[in-house]
PDB file of C-alpha atoms in Angstrom:
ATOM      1  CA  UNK X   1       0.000   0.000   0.000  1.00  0.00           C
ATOM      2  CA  UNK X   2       1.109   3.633  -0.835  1.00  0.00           C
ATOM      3  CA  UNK X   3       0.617   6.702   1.446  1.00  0.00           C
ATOM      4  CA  UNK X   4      -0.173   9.981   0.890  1.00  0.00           C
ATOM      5  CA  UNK X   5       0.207  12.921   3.033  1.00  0.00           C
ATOM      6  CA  UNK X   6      -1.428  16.001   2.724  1.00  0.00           C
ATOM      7  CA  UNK X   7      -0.171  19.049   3.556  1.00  0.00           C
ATOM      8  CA  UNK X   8      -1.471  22.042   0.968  1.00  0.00           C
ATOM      9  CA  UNK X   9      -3.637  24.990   1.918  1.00  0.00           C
ATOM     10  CA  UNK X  10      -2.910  28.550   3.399  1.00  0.00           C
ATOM     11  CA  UNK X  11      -4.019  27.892   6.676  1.00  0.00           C
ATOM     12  CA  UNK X  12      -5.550  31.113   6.924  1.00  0.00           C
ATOM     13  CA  UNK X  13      -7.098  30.470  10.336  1.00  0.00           C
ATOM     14  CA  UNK X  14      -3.831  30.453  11.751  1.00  0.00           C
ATOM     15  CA  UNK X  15      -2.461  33.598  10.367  1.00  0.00           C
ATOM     16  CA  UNK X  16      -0.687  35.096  11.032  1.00  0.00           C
ATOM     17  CA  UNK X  17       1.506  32.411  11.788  1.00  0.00           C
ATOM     18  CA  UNK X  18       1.011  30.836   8.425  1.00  0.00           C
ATOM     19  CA  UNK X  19       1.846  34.432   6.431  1.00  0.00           C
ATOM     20  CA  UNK X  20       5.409  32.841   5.949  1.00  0.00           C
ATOM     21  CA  UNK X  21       5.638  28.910   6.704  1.00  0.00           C
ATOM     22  CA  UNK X  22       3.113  26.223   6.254  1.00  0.00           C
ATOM     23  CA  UNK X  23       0.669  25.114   9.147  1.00  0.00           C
ATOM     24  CA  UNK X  24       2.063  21.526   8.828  1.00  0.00           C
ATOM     25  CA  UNK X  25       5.669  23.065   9.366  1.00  0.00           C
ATOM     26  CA  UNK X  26       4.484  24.566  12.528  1.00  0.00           C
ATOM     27  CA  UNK X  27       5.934  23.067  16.053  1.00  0.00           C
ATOM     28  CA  UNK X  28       3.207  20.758  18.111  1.00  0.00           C
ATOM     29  CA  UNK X  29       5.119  20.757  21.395  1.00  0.00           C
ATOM     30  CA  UNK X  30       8.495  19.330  20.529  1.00  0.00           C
ATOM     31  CA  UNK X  31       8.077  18.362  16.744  1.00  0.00           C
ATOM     32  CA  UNK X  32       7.085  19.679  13.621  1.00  0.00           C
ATOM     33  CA  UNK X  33       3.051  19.184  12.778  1.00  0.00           C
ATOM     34  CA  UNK X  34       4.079  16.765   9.762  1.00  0.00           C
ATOM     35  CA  UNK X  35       6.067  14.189  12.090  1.00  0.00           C
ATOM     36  CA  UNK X  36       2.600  12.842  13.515  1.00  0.00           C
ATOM     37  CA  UNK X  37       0.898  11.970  10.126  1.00  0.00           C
ATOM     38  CA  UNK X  38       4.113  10.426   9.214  1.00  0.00           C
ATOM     39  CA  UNK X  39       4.508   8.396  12.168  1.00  0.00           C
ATOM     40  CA  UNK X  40       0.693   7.167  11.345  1.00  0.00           C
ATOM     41  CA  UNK X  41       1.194   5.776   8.410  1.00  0.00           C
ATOM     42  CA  UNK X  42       4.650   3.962   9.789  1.00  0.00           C
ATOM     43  CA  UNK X  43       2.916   2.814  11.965  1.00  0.00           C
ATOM     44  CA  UNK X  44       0.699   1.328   9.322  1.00  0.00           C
ATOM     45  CA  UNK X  45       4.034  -0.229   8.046  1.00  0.00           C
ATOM     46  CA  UNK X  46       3.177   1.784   4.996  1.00  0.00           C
ATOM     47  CA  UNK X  47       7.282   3.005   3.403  1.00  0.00           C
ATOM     48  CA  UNK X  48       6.032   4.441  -0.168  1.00  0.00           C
ATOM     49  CA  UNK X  49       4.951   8.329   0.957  1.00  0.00           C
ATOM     50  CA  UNK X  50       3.801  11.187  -1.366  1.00  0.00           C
ATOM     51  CA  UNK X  51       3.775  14.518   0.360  1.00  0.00           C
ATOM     52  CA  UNK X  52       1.371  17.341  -1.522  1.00  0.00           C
ATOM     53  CA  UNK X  53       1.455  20.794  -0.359  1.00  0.00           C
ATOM     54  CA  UNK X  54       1.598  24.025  -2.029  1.00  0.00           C
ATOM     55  CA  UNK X  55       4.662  25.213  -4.782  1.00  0.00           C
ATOM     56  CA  UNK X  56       6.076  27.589  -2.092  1.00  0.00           C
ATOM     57  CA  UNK X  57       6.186  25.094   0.934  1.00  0.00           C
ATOM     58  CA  UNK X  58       7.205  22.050  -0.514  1.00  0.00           C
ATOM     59  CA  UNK X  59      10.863  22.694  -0.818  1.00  0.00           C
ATOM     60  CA  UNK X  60      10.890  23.127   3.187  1.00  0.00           C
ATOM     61  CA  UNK X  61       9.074  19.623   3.518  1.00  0.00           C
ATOM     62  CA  UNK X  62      11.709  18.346   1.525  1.00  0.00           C
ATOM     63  CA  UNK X  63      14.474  20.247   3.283  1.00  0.00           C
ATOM     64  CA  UNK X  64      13.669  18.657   6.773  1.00  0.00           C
ATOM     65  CA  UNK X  65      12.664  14.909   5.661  1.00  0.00           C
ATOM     66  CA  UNK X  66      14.786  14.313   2.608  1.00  0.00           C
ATOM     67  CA  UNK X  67      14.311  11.414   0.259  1.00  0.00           C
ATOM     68  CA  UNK X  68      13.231   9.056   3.724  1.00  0.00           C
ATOM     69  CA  UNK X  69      16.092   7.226   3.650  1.00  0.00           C
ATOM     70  CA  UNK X  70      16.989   8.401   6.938  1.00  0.00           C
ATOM     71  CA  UNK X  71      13.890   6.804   8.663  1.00  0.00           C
ATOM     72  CA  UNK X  72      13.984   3.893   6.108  1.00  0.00           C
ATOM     73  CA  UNK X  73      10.850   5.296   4.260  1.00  0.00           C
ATOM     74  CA  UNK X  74      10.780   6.398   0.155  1.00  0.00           C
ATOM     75  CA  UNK X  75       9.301  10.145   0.229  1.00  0.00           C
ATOM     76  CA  UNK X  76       8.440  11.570  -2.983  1.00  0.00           C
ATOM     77  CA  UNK X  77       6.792  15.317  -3.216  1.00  0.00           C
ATOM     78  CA  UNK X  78       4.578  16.881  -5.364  1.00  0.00           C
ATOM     79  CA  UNK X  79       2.728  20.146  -5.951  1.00  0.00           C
ATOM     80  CA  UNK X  80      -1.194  21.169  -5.344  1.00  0.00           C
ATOM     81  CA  UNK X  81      -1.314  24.294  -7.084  1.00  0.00           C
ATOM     82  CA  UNK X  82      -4.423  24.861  -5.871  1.00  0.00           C
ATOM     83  CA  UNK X  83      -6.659  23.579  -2.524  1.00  0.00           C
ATOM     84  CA  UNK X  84      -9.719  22.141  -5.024  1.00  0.00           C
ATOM     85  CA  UNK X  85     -11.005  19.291  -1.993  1.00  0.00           C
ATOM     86  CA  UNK X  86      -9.481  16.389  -0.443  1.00  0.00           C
ATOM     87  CA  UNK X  87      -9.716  13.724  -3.418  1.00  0.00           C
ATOM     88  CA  UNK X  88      -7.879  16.228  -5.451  1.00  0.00           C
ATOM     89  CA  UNK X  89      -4.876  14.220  -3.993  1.00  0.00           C
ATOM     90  CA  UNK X  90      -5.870  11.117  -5.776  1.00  0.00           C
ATOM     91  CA  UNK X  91      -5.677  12.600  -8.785  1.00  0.00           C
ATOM     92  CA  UNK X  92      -2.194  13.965  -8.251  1.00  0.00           C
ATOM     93  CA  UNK X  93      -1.251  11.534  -6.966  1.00  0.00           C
ATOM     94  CA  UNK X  94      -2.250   8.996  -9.491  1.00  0.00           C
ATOM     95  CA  UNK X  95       1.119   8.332 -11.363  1.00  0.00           C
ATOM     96  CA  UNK X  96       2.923   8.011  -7.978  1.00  0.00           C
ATOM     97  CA  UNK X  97      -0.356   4.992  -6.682  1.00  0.00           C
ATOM     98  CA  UNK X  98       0.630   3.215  -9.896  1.00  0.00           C
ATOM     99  CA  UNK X  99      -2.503   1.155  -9.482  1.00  0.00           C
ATOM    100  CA  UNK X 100      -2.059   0.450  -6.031  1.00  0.00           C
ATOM    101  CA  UNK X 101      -4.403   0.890  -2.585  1.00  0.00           C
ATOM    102  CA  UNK X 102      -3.539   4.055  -1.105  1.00  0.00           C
ATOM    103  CA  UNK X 103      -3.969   5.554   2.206  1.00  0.00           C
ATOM    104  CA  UNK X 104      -4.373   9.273   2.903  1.00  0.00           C
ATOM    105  CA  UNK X 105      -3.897  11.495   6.058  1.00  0.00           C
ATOM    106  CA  UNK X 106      -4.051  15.008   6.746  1.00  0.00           C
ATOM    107  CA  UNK X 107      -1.119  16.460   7.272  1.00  0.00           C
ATOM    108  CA  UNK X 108      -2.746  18.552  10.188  1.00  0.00           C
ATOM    109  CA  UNK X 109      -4.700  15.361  11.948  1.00  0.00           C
ATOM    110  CA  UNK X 110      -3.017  13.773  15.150  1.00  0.00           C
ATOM    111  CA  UNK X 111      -4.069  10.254  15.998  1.00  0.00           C
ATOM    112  CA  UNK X 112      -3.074   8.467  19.510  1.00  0.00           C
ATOM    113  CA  UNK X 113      -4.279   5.716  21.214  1.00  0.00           C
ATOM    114  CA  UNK X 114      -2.913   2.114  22.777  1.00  0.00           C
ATOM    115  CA  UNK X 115      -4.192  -0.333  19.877  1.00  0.00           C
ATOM    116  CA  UNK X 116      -4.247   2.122  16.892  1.00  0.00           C
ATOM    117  CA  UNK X 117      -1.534   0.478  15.118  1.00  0.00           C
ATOM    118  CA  UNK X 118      -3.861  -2.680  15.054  1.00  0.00           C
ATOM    119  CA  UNK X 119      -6.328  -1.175  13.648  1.00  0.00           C
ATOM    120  CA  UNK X 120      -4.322   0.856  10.858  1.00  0.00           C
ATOM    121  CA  UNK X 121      -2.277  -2.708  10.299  1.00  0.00           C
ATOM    122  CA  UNK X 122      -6.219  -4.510   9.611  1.00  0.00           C
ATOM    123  CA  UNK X 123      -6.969  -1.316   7.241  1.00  0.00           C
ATOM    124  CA  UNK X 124      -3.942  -1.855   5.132  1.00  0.00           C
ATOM    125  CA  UNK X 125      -4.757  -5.902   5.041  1.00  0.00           C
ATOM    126  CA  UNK X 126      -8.312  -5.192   3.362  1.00  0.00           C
ATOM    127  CA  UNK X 127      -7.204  -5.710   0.164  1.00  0.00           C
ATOM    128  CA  UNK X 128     -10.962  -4.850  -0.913  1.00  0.00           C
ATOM    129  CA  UNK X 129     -13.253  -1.584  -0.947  1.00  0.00           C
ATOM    130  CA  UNK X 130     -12.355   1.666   1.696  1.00  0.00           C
ATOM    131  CA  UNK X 131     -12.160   2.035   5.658  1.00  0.00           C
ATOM    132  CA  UNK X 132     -12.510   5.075   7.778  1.00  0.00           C
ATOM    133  CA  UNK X 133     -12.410   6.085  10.394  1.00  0.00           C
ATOM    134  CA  UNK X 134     -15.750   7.928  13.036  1.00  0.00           C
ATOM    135  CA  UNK X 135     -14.594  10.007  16.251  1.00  0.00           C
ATOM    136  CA  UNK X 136     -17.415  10.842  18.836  1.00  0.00           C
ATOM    137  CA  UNK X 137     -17.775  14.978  18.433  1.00  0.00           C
ATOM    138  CA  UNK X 138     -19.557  17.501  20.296  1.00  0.00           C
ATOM    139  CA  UNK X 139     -20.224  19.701  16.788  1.00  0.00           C
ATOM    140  CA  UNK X 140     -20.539  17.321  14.040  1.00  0.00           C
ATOM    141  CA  UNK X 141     -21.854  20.239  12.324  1.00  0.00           C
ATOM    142  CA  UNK X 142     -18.237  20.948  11.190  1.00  0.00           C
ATOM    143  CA  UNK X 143     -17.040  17.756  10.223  1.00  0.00           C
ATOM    144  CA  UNK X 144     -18.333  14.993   7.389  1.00  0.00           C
ATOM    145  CA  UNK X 145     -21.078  12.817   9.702  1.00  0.00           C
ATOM    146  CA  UNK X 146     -21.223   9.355   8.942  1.00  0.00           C
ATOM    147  CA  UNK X 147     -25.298   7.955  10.257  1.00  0.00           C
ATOM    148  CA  UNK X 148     -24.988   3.765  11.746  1.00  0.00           C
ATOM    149  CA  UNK X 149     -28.025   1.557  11.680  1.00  0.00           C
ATOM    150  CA  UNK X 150     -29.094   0.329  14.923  1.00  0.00           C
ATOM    151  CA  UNK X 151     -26.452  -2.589  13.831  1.00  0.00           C
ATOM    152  CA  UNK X 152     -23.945   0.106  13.752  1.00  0.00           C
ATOM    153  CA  UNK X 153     -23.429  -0.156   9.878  1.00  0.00           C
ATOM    154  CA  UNK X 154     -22.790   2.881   8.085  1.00  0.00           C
ATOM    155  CA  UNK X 155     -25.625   4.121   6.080  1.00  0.00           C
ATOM    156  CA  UNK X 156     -25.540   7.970   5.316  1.00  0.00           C
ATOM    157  CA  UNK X 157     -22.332  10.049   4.680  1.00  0.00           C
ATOM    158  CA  UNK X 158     -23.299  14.077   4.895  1.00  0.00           C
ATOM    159  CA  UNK X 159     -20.724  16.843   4.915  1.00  0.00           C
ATOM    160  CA  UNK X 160     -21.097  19.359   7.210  1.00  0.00           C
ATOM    161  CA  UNK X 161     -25.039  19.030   7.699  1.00  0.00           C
ATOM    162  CA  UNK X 162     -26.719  21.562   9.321  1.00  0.00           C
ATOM    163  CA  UNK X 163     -28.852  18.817  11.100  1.00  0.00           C
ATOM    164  CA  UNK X 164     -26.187  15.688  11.384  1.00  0.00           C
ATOM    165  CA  UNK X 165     -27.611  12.684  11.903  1.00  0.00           C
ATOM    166  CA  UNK X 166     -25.247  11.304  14.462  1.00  0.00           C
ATOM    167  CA  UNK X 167     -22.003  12.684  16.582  1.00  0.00           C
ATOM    168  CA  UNK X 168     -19.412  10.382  14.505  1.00  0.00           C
ATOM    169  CA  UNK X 169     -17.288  12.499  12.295  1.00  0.00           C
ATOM    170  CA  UNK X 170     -15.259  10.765   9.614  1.00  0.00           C
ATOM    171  CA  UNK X 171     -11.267  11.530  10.339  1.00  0.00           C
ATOM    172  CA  UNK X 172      -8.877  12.587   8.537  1.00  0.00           C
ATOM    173  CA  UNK X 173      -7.181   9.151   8.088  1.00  0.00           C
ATOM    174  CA  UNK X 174      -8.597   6.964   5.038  1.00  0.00           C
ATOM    175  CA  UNK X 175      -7.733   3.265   3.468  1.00  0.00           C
ATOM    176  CA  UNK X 176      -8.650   2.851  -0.277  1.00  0.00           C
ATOM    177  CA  UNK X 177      -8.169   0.219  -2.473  1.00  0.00           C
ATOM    178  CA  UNK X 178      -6.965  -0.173  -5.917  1.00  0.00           C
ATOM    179  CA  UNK X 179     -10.162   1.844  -7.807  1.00  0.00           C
ATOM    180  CA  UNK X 180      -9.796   5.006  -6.144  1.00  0.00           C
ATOM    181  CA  UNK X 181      -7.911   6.873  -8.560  1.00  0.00           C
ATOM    182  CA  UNK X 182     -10.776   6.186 -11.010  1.00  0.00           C
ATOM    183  CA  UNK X 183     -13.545   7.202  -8.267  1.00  0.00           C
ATOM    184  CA  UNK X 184     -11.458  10.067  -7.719  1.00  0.00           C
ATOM    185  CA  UNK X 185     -11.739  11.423 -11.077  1.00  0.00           C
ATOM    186  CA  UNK X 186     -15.922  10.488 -11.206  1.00  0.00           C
ATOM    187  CA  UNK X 187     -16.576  13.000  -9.017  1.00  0.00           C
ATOM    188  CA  UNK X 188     -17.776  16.594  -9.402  1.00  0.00           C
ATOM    189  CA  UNK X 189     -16.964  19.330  -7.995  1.00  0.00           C
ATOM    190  CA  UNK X 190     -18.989  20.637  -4.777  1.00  0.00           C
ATOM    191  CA  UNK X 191     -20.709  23.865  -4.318  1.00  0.00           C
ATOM    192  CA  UNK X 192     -17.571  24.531  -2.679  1.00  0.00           C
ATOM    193  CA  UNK X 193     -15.943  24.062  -5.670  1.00  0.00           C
ATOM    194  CA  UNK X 194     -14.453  21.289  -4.381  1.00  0.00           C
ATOM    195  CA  UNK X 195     -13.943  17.654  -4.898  1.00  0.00           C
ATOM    196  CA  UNK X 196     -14.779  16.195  -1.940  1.00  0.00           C
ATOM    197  CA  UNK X 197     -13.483  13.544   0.121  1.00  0.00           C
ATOM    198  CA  UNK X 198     -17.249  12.638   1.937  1.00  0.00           C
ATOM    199  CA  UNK X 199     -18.425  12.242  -1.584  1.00  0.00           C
ATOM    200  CA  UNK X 200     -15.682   9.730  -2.762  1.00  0.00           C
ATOM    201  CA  UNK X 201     -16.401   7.817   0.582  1.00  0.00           C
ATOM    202  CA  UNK X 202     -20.292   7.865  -0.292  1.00  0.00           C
ATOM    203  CA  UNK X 203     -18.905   5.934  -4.114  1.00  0.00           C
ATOM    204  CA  UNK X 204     -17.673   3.214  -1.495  1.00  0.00           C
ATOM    205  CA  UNK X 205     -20.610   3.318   0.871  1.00  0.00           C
ATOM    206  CA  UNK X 206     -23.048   3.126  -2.061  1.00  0.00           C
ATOM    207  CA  UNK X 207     -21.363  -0.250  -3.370  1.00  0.00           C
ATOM    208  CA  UNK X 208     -21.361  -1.687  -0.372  1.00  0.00           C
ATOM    209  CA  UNK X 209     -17.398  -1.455   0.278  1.00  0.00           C
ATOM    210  CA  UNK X 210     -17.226   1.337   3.045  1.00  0.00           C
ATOM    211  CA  UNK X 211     -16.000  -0.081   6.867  1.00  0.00           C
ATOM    212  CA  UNK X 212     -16.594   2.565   9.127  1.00  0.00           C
ATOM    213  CA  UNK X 213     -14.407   2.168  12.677  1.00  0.00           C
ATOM    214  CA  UNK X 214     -15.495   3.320  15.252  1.00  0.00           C
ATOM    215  CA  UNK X 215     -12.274   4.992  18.035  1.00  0.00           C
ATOM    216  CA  UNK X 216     -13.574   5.312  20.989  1.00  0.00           C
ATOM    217  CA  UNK X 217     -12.762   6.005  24.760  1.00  0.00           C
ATOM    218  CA  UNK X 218      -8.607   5.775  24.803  1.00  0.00           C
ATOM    219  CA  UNK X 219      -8.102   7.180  21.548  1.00  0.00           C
ATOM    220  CA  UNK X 220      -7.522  10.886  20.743  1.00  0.00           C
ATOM    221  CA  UNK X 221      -7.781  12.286  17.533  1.00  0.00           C
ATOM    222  CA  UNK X 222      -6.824  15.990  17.055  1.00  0.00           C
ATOM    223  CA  UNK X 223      -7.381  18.611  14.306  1.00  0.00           C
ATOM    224  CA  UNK X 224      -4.863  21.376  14.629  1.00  0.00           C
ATOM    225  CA  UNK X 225      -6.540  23.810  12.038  1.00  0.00           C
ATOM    226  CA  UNK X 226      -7.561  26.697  15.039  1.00  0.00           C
ATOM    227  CA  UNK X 227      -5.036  28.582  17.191  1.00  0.00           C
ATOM    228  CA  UNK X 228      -7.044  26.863  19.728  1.00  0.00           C
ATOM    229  CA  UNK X 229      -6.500  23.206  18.761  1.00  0.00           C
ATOM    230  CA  UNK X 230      -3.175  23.791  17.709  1.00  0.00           C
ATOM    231  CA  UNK X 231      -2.736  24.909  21.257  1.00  0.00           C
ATOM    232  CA  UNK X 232      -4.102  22.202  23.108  1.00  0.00           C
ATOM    233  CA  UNK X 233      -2.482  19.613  20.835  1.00  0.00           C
ATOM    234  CA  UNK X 234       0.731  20.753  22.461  1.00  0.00           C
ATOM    235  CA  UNK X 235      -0.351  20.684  25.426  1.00  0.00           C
ATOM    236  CA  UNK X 236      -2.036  17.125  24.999  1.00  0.00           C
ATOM    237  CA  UNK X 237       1.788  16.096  23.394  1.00  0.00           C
ATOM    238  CA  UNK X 238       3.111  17.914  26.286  1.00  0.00           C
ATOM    239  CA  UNK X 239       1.322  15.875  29.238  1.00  0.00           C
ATOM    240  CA  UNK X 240       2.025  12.811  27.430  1.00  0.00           C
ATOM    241  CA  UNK X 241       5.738  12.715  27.101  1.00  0.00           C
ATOM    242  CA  UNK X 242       6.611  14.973  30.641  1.00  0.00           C
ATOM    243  CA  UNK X 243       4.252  11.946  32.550  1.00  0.00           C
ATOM    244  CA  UNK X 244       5.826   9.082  30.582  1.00  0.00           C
ATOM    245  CA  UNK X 245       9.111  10.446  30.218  1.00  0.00           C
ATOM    246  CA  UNK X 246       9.084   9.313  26.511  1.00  0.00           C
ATOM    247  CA  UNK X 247       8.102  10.989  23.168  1.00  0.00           C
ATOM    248  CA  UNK X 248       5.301  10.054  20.650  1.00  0.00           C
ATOM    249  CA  UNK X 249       5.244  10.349  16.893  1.00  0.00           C
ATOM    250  CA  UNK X 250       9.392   9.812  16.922  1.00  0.00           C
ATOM    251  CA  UNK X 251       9.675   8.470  13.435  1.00  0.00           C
ATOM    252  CA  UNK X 252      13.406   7.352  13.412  1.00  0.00           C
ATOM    253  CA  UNK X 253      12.011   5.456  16.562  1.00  0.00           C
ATOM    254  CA  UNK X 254       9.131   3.889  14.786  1.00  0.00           C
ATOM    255  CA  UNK X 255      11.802   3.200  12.225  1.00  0.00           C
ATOM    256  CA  UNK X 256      13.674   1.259  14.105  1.00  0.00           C
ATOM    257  CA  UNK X 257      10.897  -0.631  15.800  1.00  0.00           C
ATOM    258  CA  UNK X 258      10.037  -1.227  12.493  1.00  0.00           C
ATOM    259  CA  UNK X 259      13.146  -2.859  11.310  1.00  0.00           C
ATOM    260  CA  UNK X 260      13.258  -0.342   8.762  1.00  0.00           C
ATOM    261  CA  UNK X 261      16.438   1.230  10.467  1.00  0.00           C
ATOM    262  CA  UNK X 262      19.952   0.141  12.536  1.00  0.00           C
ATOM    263  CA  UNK X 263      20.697   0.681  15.665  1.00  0.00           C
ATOM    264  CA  UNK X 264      23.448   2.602  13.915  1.00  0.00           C
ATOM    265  CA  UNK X 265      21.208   4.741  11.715  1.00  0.00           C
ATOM    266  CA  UNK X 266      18.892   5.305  14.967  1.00  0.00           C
ATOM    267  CA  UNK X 267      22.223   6.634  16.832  1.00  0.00           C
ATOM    268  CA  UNK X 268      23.332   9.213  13.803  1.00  0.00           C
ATOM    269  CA  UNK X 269      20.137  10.646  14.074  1.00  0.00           C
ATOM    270  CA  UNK X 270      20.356  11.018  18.066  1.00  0.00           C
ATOM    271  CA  UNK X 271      23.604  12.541  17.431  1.00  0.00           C
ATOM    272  CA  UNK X 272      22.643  14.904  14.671  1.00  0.00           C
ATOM    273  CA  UNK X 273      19.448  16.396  17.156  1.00  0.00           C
ATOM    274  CA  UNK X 274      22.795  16.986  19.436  1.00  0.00           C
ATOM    275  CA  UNK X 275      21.907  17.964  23.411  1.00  0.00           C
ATOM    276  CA  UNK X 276      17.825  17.951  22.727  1.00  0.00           C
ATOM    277  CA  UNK X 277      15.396  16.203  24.584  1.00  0.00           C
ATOM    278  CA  UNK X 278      14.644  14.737  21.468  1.00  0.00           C
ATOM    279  CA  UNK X 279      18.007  13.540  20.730  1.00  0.00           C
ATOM    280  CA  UNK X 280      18.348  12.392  24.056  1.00  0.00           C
ATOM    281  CA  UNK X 281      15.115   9.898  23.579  1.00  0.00           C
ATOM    282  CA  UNK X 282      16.511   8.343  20.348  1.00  0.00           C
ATOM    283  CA  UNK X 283      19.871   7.859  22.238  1.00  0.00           C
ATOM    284  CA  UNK X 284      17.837   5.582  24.949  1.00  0.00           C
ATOM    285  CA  UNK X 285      16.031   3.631  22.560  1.00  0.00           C
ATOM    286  CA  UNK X 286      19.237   2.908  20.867  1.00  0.00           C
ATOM    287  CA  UNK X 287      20.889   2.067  24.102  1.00  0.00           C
ATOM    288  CA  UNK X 288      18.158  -0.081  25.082  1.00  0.00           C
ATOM    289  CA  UNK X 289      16.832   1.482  28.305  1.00  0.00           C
ATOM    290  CA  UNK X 290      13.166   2.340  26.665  1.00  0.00           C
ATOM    291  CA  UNK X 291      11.228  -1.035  26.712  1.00  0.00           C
ATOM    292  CA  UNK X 292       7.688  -1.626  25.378  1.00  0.00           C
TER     293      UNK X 292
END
């Protein structure tokens, strides 16, 4: 399976922040934004990564992650010249999918929990149809709404309703198989003048090949589009790592836990993040004292 991050827009609701750098660029706590839908799709064992974002940003995502090799990972980078939806990235993305199931995460979504990587390792196994993912939200209103049957299958996809039929908003985190490319390029444009990803996930739904899963209680998932969620997703990163004494979303860590990386490689890094607290976590791992 292929991955796709992405990370275009102007993020105007953080200007003016954003005026000069992109949101995905931006430090949660300790790391940049980008690190934690990286280390998702690791986590998913997934090693073939597209970035998108915008002409002027993308030679600063490839500055700081390179061609992967570091983290044992193939990156690859390409442009959205303009923000025209979400499954705009399928169709940029198209040469780089080859044919392949894809997964896509937004490049400002944070996802935590004990048992996620199960359930992103059983996404990337369904060699058939399209999974996302539904989060329990106080104002679905903002978010695409997914509606269950009383046997908890998904029925209805709505973006944004003004009345949503349920809480569950669909994440920023979705599994597609080998047709989405084609779906992608079915769909018209939105009111919005968008092509939307709610409406590719409705092609699924309608066919029968949409798996909705549910996260609930343990699992955080974070949007870090406001000022205000930016800010308490640093502070959630924050509580995390000063409690357990250990970081999250460390990709040369998932790397190595990966056997994607040496213990060598994992030390070169610890060195090159010099007297950091960062640095300083990568040089434990390496020398064995962080167990899971």
């Amino acid at each position: 399976m292929k991955g796709i991050i992405l990370a275009g827009g102007s993020g105007t609701r953080l200007y003016p922040l954003t005026l000069v750098t992109s949101k995905q660029l931006l430090p949660v706590y300790d790391k940049p934004m980008i690190y934690y839908p990286l280390s998702t799709l690791m986590l998913a064992g997934i090693k073939d990564i597209l970035i998108i974002s915008t002409p002027q940003d993308l030679p600063n995502f490839e500055r700081l992650l390179g061609d992967g090799s570091h983290i044992g990972i193939n990156l690859s980078y390409e442009e959205q010249a303009s923000p025209e939806g979400l499954a705009q990235a399928f169709i940029i993305g198209e040469k780089f999918i080859d044919g392949n199931s894809c997964a896509m995460v937004l490049g400002d979504n944070i996802f935590y929990g004990s048992g996620l990587t199960q359930h992103l390792r059983k996404a990337v196994q369904r060699r058939m149809g399209a999974t996302v993912f539904g989060y329990y939200v106080e104002d679905p209103e903002r978010f695409g709404v997914v509606e269950f049957d009383e046997n908890g299958k998904a029925v209805s996809l709505e973006e944004k309703p003004a009345n949503p039929k349920s809480n569950y908003a669909v994440t920023g985190l979705y599994f597609y198989d080998y047709k989405v490319c084609e779906y992608a390029k079915s769909l018209k444009p939105s009111v919005r003048g968008e092509l939307e990803i709610t409406d590719l996930n409705r092609l699924y739904l309608e066919q029968g090949e949409l798996e909705v899963v549910t996260l609930g209680r343990g699992f955080a998932w974070l949007d870090t589009g406001t000022i205000d969620s930016l800010t308490d997703a640093s502070e959630f990163v924050k509580v995390l790592e000063s409690r357990q004494g250990i970081k999250i979303s460390a990709v040369e860590e998932i790397a190595y836990r990966n056997g994607w990386i040496s213990k060598e490689n994992l030390m070169q890094s610890a060195i090159k993040y010099g007297k950091s607290a960062y640095g300083a976590h990568l040089k434990a791992v390496a020398d064995g004292k962080i167990i899971y």
